Amino acid sequence: MKVSRGYVRRLTLTREQAAALDVQGHAARAMWNLLHEWWTWGGRRRRPTLKQADEAIRQARKDIPWLADLPAQAAQQVLKTYMGAWKNFFEGRARPPEFKSRVRSRMAVDVPQGRDLDVRRLSRHVGRVRIPKVGVVRFRWSGPIPGVGRESGRVSGARLVTDALGWHVVFRTEQERPDPTPHPGPAVGIDRGVHVPLALSDGNDQRHGPWLRPKEAERLLRLERKAARQNRARKPFERTSNRLHRTYDQIAGLRARAKRRRYDWQHKTTTKIADEYGLVVTEKLRLANMIYSAKGTVEAPGKNVRQKSGLNRVMLDEAHGRTVDLLEYKLAERGGRLLPVPAAGTSQTCSRCGHRDPASRSGIKFSCTSCGWVGHADTNAALNILNAAGLGRVRTWSPAPVGCEASTTRRAA
């Protein structure tokens, strides 16, 4: 079995190297925008070929000198990524490609050939990589990389990306592993929520604290208020001041730190679950619909808009979709399986008797109005998710609204 993974490492750049990477990042973004304008010019009747697009890129690198600062292979990778974006759109997986904003988009430069990187480990915490037109750059060695040193596998390429904390390198690696044997672990149902991030049907709930420490959260609030004051002082259509830009950068740095801590917790938690359980049952959630704004329209304004806005922020902060993606590939590597089931009624149905009544749930407490069973609402939902897969107390009925005859349940064999 061939396993492809990405390993992110933080680069340690000099001032000259950081400036050179910034130039390449802006050139890659400009190349994307020029390609998109050239590709969409003339409407749907014009269908250029891949060969014509390649010739257009080569000519643009000759006509515009600063586009030549981007390595030729990186420019070809921009074309490949752009074509992949259109393919994803035609197959219904994503929106059509758009122009990349200088402010909102993240700068990225591809190094498609792994042989050009010459990745080596220098010491316990320091490694080095060779970047085209930048030179030898050191990075923080925070873990082994397949294909480097004594590690089996190979580095097939890399992607240089930036965020509020600086430039990073993402190594693309390939590694041959034996096909996994079926995981002998038990089955578990997982309910993703806000009060309990991951509630497991066996009671082994996975929780976390705030992503920011108290002093960091206090500083973030102070910076957000400062940015609001500076923005109010700015006249309409006036250019953003350097001070306001600096405040925005400080806010982005704190949020990026919280994002990294969330990602670290998700990786560690999903690895622990994948090691322990052979089958994980989750509910199919339409997250895009769940975080939809309740503002409404002018003719029909929404209700509890501020409360719904706060709930949406908390749900986005949990990143439940990424948790499922991490679980899916980690379970597959270990011989486990992820099974999604419909989510309708899991939070309103009693896992003991199967009676469904919205009045049974009150906040985080679930008290069945039929059999009187009392428990945590998230644990009850996790048990119902496991039941829906036929692995716990299996329903023998279709969920019915309140007032219909209650059904019976049986134990799975």
XYZ file of N, CA and C in Angstrom, residues 7 24 37 50 63 67-68 71 77 85 93 96 98 119 122 152 226 237 239 263 269 290 294 327 350 377 383 399:
84
model
N 4.155 16.727 5.397
C 4.802 17.052 6.667
C 5.157 18.529 6.653
N 8.538 35.532 -5.009
C 8.014 34.359 -5.700
C 6.534 34.135 -5.397
N -7.580 35.252 -16.170
C -8.124 36.260 -17.083
C -7.991 35.798 -18.528
N -4.572 22.804 -23.328
C -3.494 22.842 -22.342
C -2.185 23.301 -22.982
N 7.679 38.337 -21.490
C 7.213 39.717 -21.646
C 7.229 40.494 -20.333
N 7.888 38.249 -13.573
C 7.305 36.913 -13.516
C 8.379 35.829 -13.631
N 9.537 36.200 -14.217
C 10.634 35.238 -14.329
C 11.287 34.957 -12.981
N 10.357 30.330 -10.388
C 10.982 29.238 -11.147
C 10.035 28.648 -12.175
N 3.471 24.433 -12.349
C 2.600 23.884 -11.312
C 1.388 24.771 -11.086
N -8.409 22.853 -10.476
C -9.535 23.587 -9.903
C -10.752 23.524 -10.823
N -17.266 19.144 -7.055
C -16.615 19.089 -5.749
C -16.238 20.453 -5.199
N -16.079 27.281 -8.962
C -15.120 27.580 -10.035
C -13.977 28.438 -9.522
N -11.385 31.455 -8.992
C -11.583 32.899 -9.000
C -10.225 33.592 -8.922
N 16.971 17.479 0.964
C 16.619 17.629 2.379
C 17.602 16.834 3.227
N 20.546 18.337 10.074
C 21.823 18.870 10.540
C 22.070 18.568 12.012
N 12.466 5.220 5.627
C 12.091 4.666 4.328
C 11.098 5.581 3.623
N -8.671 47.740 19.815
C -7.773 48.757 19.265
C -7.962 48.882 17.767
N -12.767 55.495 2.161
C -11.891 55.332 1.004
C -10.450 55.763 1.267
N -6.666 55.128 2.632
C -5.779 53.973 2.683
C -5.530 53.547 4.137
N -5.306 22.224 15.717
C -4.884 21.179 14.785
C -4.060 20.107 15.503
N -5.850 13.457 19.142
C -7.091 12.796 19.553
C -7.530 11.762 18.522
N -25.569 24.095 8.850
C -25.646 24.288 10.292
C -25.098 25.639 10.723
N -28.521 33.473 10.702
C -29.946 33.615 10.995
C -30.434 35.047 10.782
N -9.882 11.261 10.904
C -10.263 9.924 11.356
C -10.332 8.943 10.193
N -34.480 8.639 22.709
C -33.929 7.966 23.881
C -33.172 6.719 23.426
N -26.880 14.496 27.303
C -27.491 14.539 25.972
C -26.514 14.115 24.884
N -24.822 7.189 21.547
C -25.412 5.843 21.586
C -26.399 5.652 20.444
N -38.122 6.395 13.009
C -38.415 7.454 13.972
C -39.712 8.168 13.630
